[in-house]
PDB file of C-alpha atoms in Angstrom:
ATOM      1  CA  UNK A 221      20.117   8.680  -7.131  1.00  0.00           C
ATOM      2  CA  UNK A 222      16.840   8.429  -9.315  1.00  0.00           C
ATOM      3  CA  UNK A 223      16.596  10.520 -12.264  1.00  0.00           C
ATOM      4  CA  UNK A 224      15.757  13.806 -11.535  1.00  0.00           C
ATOM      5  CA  UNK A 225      12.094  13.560 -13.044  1.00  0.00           C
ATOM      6  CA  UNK A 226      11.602  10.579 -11.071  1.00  0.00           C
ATOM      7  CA  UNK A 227      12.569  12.274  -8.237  1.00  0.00           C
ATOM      8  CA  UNK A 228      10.090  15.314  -8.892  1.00  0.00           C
ATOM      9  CA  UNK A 229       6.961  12.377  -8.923  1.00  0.00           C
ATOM     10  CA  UNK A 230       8.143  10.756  -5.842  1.00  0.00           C
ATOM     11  CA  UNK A 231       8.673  14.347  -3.968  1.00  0.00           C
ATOM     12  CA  UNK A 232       4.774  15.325  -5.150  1.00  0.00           C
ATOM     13  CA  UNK A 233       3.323  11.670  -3.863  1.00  0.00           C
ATOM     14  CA  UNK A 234       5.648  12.270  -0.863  1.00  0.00           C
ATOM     15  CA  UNK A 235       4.487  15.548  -0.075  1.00  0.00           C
ATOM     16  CA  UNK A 236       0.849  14.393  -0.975  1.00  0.00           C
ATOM     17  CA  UNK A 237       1.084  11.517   1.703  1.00  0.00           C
ATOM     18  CA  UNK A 238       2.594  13.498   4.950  1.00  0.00           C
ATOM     19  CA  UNK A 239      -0.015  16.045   4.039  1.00  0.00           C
ATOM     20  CA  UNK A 240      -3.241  14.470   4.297  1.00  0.00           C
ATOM     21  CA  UNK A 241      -3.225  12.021   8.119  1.00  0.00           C
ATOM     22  CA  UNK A 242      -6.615  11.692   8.759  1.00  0.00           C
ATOM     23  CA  UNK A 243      -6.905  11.878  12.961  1.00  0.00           C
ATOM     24  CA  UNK A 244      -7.829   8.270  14.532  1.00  0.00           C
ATOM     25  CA  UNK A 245     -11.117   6.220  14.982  1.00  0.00           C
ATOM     26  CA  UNK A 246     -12.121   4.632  17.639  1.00  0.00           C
ATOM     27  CA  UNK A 247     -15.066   2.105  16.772  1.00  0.00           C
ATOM     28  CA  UNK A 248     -17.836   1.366  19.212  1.00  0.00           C
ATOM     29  CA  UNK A 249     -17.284  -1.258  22.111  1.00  0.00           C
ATOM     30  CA  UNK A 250     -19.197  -4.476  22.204  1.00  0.00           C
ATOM     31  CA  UNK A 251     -21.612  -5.670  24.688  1.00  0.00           C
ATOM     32  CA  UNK A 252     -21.652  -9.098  25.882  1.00  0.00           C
ATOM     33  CA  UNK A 253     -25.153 -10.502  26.320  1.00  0.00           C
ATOM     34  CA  UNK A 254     -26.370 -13.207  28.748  1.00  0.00           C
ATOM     35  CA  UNK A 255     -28.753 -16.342  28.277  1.00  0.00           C
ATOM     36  CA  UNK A 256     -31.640 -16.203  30.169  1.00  0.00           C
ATOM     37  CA  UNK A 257     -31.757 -18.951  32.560  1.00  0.00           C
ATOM     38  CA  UNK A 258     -32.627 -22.622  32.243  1.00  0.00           C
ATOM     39  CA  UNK A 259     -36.235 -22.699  34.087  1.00  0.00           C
ATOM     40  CA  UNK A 260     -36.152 -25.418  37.053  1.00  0.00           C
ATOM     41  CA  UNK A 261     -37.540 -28.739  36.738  1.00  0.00           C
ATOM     42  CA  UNK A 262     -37.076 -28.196  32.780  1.00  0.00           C
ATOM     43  CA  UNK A 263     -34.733 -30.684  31.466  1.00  0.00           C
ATOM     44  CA  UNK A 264     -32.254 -29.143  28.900  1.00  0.00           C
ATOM     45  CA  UNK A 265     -31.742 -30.366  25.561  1.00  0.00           C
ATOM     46  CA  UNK A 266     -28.353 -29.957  24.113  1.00  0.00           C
ATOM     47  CA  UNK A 267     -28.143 -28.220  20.592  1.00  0.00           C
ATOM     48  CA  UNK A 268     -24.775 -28.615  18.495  1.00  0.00           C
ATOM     49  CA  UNK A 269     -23.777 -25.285  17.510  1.00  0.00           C
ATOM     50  CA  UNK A 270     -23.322 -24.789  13.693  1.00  0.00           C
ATOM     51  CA  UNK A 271     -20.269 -24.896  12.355  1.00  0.00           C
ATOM     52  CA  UNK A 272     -18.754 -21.861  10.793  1.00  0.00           C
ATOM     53  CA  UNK A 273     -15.690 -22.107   8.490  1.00  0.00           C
ATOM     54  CA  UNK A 274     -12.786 -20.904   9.919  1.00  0.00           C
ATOM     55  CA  UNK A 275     -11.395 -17.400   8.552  1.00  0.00           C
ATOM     56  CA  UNK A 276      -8.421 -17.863   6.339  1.00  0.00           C
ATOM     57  CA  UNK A 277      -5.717 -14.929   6.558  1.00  0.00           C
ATOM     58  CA  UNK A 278      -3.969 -14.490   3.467  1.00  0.00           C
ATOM     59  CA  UNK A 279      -0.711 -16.174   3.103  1.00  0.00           C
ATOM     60  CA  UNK A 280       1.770 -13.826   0.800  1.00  0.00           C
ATOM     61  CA  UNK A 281       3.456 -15.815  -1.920  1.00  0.00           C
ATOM     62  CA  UNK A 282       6.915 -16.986  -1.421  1.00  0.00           C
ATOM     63  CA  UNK A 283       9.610 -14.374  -2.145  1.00  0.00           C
ATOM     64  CA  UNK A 284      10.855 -15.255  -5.565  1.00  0.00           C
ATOM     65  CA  UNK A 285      14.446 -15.773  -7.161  1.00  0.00           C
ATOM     66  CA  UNK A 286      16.525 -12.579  -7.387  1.00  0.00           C
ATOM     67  CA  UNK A 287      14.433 -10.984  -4.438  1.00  0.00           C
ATOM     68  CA  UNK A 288      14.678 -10.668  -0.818  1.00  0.00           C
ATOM     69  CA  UNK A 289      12.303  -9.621   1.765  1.00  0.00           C
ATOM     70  CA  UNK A 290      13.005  -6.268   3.580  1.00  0.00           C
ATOM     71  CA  UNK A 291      11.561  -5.395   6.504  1.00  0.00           C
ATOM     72  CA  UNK A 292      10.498  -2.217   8.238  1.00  0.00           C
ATOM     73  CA  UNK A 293       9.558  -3.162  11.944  1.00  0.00           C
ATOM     74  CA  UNK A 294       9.021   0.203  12.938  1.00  0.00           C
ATOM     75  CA  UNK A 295       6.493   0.938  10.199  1.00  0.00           C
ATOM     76  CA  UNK A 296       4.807  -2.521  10.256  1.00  0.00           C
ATOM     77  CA  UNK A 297       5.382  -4.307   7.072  1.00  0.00           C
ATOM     78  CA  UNK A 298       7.789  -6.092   5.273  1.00  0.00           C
ATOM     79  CA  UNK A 299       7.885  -6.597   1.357  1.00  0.00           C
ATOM     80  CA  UNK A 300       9.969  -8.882  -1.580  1.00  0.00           C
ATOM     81  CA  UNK A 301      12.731  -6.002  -3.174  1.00  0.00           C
ATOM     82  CA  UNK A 302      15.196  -6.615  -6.245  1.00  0.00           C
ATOM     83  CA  UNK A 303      18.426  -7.887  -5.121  1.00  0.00           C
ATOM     84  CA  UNK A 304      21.016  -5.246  -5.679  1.00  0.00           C
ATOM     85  CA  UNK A 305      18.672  -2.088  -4.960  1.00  0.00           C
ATOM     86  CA  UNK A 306      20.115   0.480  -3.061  1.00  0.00           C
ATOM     87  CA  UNK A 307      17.705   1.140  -0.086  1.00  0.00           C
ATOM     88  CA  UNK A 308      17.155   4.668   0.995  1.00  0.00           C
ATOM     89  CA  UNK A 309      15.431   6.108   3.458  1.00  0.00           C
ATOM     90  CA  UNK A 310      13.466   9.413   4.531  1.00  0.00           C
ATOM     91  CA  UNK A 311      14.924  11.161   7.839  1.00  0.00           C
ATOM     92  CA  UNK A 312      11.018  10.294   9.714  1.00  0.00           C
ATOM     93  CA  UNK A 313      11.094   7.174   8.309  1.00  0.00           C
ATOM     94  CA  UNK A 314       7.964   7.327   5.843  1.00  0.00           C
ATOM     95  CA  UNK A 315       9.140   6.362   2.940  1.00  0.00           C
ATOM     96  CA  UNK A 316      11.776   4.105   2.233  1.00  0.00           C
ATOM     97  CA  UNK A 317      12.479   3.417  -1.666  1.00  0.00           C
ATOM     98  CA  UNK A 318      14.474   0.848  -3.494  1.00  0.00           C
ATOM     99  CA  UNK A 319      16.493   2.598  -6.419  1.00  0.00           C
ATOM    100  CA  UNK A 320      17.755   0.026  -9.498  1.00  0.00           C
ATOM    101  CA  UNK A 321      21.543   0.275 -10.172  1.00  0.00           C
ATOM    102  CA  UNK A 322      20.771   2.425 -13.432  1.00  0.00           C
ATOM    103  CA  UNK A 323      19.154   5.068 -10.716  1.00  0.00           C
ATOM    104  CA  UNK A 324      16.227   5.136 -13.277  1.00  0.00           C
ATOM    105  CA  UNK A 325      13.677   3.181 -11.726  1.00  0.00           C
ATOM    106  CA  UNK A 326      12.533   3.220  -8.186  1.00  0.00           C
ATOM    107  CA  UNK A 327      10.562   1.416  -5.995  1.00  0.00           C
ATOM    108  CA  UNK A 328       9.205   3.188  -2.739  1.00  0.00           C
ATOM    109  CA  UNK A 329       6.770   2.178   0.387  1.00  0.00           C
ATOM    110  CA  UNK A 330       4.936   4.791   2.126  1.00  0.00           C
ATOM    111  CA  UNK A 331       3.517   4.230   5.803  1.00  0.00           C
ATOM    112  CA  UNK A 332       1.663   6.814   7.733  1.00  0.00           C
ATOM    113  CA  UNK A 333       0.285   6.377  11.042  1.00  0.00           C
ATOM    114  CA  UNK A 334      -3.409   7.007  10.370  1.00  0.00           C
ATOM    115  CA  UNK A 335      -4.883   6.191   7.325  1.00  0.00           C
ATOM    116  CA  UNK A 336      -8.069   7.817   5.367  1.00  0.00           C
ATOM    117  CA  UNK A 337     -11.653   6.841   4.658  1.00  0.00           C
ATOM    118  CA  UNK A 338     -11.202   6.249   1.394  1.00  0.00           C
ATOM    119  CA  UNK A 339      -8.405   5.380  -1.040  1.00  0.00           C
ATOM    120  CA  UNK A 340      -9.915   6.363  -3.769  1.00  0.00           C
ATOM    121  CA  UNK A 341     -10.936   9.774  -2.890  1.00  0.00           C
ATOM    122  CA  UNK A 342      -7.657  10.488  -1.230  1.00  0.00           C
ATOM    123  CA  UNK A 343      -5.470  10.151  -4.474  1.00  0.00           C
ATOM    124  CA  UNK A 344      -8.329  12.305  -6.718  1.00  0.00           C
ATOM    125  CA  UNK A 345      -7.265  14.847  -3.572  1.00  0.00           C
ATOM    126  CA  UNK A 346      -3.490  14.061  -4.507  1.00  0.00           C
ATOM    127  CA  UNK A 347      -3.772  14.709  -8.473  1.00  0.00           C
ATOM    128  CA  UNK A 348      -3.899  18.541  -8.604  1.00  0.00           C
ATOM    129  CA  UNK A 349      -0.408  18.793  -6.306  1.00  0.00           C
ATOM    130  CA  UNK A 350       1.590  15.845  -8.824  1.00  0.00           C
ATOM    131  CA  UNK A 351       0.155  17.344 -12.244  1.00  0.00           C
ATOM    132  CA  UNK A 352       1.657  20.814 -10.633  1.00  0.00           C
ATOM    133  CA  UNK A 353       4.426  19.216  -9.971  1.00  0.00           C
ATOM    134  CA  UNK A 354       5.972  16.717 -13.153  1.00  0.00           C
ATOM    135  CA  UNK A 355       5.714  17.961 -16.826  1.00  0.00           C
ATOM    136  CA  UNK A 356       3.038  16.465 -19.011  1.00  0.00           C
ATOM    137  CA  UNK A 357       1.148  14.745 -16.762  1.00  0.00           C
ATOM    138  CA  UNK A 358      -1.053  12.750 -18.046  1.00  0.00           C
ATOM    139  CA  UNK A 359      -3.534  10.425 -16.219  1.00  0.00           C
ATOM    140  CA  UNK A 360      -3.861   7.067 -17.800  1.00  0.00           C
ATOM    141  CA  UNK A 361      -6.243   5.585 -15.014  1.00  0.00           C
ATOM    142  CA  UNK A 362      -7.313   5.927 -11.246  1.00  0.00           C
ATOM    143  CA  UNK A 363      -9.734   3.559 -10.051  1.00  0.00           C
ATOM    144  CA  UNK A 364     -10.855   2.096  -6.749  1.00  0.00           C
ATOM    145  CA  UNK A 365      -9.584  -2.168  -6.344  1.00  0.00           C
ATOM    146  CA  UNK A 366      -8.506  -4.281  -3.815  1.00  0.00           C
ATOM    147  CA  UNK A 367      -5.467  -5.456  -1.845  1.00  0.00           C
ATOM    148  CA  UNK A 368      -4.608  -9.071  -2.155  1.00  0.00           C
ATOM    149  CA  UNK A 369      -5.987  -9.820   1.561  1.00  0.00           C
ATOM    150  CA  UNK A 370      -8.979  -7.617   0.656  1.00  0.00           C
ATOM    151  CA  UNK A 371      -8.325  -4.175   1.891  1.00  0.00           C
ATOM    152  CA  UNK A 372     -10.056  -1.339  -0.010  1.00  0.00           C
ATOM    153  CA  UNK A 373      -7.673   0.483  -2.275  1.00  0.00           C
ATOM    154  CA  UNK A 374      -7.110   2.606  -5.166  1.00  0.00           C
ATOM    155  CA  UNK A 375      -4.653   1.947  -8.258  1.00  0.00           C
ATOM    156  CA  UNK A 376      -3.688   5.134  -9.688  1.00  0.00           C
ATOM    157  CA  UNK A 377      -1.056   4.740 -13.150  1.00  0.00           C
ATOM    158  CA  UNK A 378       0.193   8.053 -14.825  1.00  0.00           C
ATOM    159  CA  UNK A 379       2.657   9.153 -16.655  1.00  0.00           C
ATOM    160  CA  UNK A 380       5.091  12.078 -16.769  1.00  0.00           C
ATOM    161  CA  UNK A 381       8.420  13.652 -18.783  1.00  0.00           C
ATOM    162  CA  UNK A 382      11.708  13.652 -17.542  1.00  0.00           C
ATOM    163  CA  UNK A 383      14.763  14.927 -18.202  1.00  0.00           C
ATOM    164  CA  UNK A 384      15.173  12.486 -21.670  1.00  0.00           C
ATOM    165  CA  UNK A 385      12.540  10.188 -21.309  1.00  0.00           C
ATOM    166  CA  UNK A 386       8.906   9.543 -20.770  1.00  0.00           C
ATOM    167  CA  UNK A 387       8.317   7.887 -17.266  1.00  0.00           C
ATOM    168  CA  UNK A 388       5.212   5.999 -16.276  1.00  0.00           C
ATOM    169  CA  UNK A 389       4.589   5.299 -12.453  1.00  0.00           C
ATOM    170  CA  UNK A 390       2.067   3.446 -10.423  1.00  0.00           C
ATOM    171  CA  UNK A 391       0.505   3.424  -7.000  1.00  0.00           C
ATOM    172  CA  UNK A 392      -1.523   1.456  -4.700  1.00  0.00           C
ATOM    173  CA  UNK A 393      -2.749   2.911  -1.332  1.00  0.00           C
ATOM    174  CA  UNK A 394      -4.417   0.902   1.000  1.00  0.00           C
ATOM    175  CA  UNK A 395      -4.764   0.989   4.907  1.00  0.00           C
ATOM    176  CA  UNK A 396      -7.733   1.066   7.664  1.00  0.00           C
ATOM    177  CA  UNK A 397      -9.374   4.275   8.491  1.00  0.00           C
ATOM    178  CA  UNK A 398      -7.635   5.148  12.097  1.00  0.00           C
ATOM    179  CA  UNK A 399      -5.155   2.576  11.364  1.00  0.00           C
ATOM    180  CA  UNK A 400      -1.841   2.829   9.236  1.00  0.00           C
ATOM    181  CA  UNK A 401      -1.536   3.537   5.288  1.00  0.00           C
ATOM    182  CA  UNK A 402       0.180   2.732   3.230  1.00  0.00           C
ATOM    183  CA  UNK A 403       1.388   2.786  -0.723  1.00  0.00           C
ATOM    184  CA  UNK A 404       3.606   1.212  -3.099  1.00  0.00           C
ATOM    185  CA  UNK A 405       4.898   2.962  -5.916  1.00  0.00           C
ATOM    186  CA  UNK A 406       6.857   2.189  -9.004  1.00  0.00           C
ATOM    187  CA  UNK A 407       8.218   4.549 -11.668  1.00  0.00           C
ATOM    188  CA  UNK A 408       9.807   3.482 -14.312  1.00  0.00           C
ATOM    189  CA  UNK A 409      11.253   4.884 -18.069  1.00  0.00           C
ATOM    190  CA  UNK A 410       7.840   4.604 -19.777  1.00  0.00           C
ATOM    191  CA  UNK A 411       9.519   2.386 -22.636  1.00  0.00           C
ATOM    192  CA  UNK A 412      10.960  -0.217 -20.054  1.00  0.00           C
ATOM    193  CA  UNK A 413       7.804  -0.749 -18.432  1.00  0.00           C
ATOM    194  CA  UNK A 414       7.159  -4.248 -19.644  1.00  0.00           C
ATOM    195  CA  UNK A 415      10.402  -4.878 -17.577  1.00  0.00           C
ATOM    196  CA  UNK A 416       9.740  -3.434 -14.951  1.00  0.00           C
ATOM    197  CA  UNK A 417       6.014  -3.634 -13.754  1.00  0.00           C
ATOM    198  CA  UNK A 418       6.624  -7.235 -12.266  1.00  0.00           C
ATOM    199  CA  UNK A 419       8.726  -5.487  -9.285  1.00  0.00           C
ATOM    200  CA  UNK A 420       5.248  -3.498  -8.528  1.00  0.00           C
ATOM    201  CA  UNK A 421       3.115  -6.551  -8.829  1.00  0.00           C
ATOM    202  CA  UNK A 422       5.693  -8.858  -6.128  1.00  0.00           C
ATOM    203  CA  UNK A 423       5.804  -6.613  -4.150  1.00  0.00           C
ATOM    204  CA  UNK A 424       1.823  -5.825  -4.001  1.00  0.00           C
ATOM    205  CA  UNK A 425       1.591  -9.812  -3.527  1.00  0.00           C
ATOM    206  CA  UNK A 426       4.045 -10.190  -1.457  1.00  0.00           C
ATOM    207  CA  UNK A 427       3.245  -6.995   0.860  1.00  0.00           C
ATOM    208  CA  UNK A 428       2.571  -7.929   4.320  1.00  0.00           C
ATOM    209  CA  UNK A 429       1.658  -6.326   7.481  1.00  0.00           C
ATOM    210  CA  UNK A 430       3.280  -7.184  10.759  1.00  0.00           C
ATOM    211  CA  UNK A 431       2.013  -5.339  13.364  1.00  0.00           C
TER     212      UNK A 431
END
């Protein structure tokens, strides 16, 4: 299991997550328009539409050595874990984290069916609940950013005590309003974080949606 303080953060985001499913959006329909006709008689002169660069989707890097890619078809994603992580999963099926065999570090994906309007706002919503929650709590930044395909998102770091050690954790939430969210979080013994922060960063870069 994860240490019992890193189990206290991941309970608060937990909580913070299930509690806060915005209702869904439905956008406005668009309306096809017509060309008005060619007058009689006229003759027509052909035009060569311009040409517009083709949209490029983002490609996720390839998974790298001592990784695999796990995948969650019912929630819509899949994402590069450690090998040798034991996988555990919530009894909805919201979060599933990735636990390191020392049970001190833990890597967890959050999915929700409807995501919010903003990111950003939603995790200065989600502070008050996690600094009730962990001891000394202490807020080391929170910021909006960007998903590697371009999503708007918000990067919140902190850090908290546990039981013998200082822990610092990280979290990314992303999604499209009406559409599903999601967030990847790390925590980590604060001291092994130079370790340890590449398995947040793969699997950011490496996160992909699949429908």
């Amino acid at each position: 299991a994860v240490a019992a303080a890193a189990a206290v953060v991941a309970v608060a985001v937990d909580r913070a997550h299930t509690s806060d499913a915005a209702g869904g959006h439905v956008g406005p329909t668009g309306t096809a328009s017509t060309a008005p006709p060619t007058p009689t008689g006229t003759p027509t002169q052909t035009t060569e539409a311009p040409t517009t660069p083709p949209t490029t989707a983002y490609t996720p890097p390839p998974v790298p050595d001592g990784y695999h890619l796990a995948k969650q078809a019912n929630r819509g994603y899949s994402v590069p874990v450690p090998d040798g992580w034991r996988k555990k999963v919530t009894d909805d099926g919201d979060q599933v984290s990735y636990v390191d065999p020392t049970g001190k570090v833990g890597l967890k994906i959050s999915a929700l069916d409807y995501g919010s309007a903003d990111p950003y706002q939603h995790w200065v919503d989600l502070e008050p609940a996690t600094r009730s929650q962990v001891s000394d709590y202490h807020r080391e930044r929170m910021e909006p950013t960007q998903t590697p395909d371009g999503q708007p998102a918000a990067l919140w770091q902190f850090t908290f005590q546990g039981t013998s050690t200082t822990f610092r954790a990280i979290d990314l939430g992303f999604g499209k309003e009406g559409g599903r969210e999601y967030a990847v979080y790390l925590s980590a013994p604060k001291n092994q974080w130079t370790k340890y922060r590449k398995v947040f960063d793969t699997a950011v870069a490496g996160f992909h949606e699949t429908g």
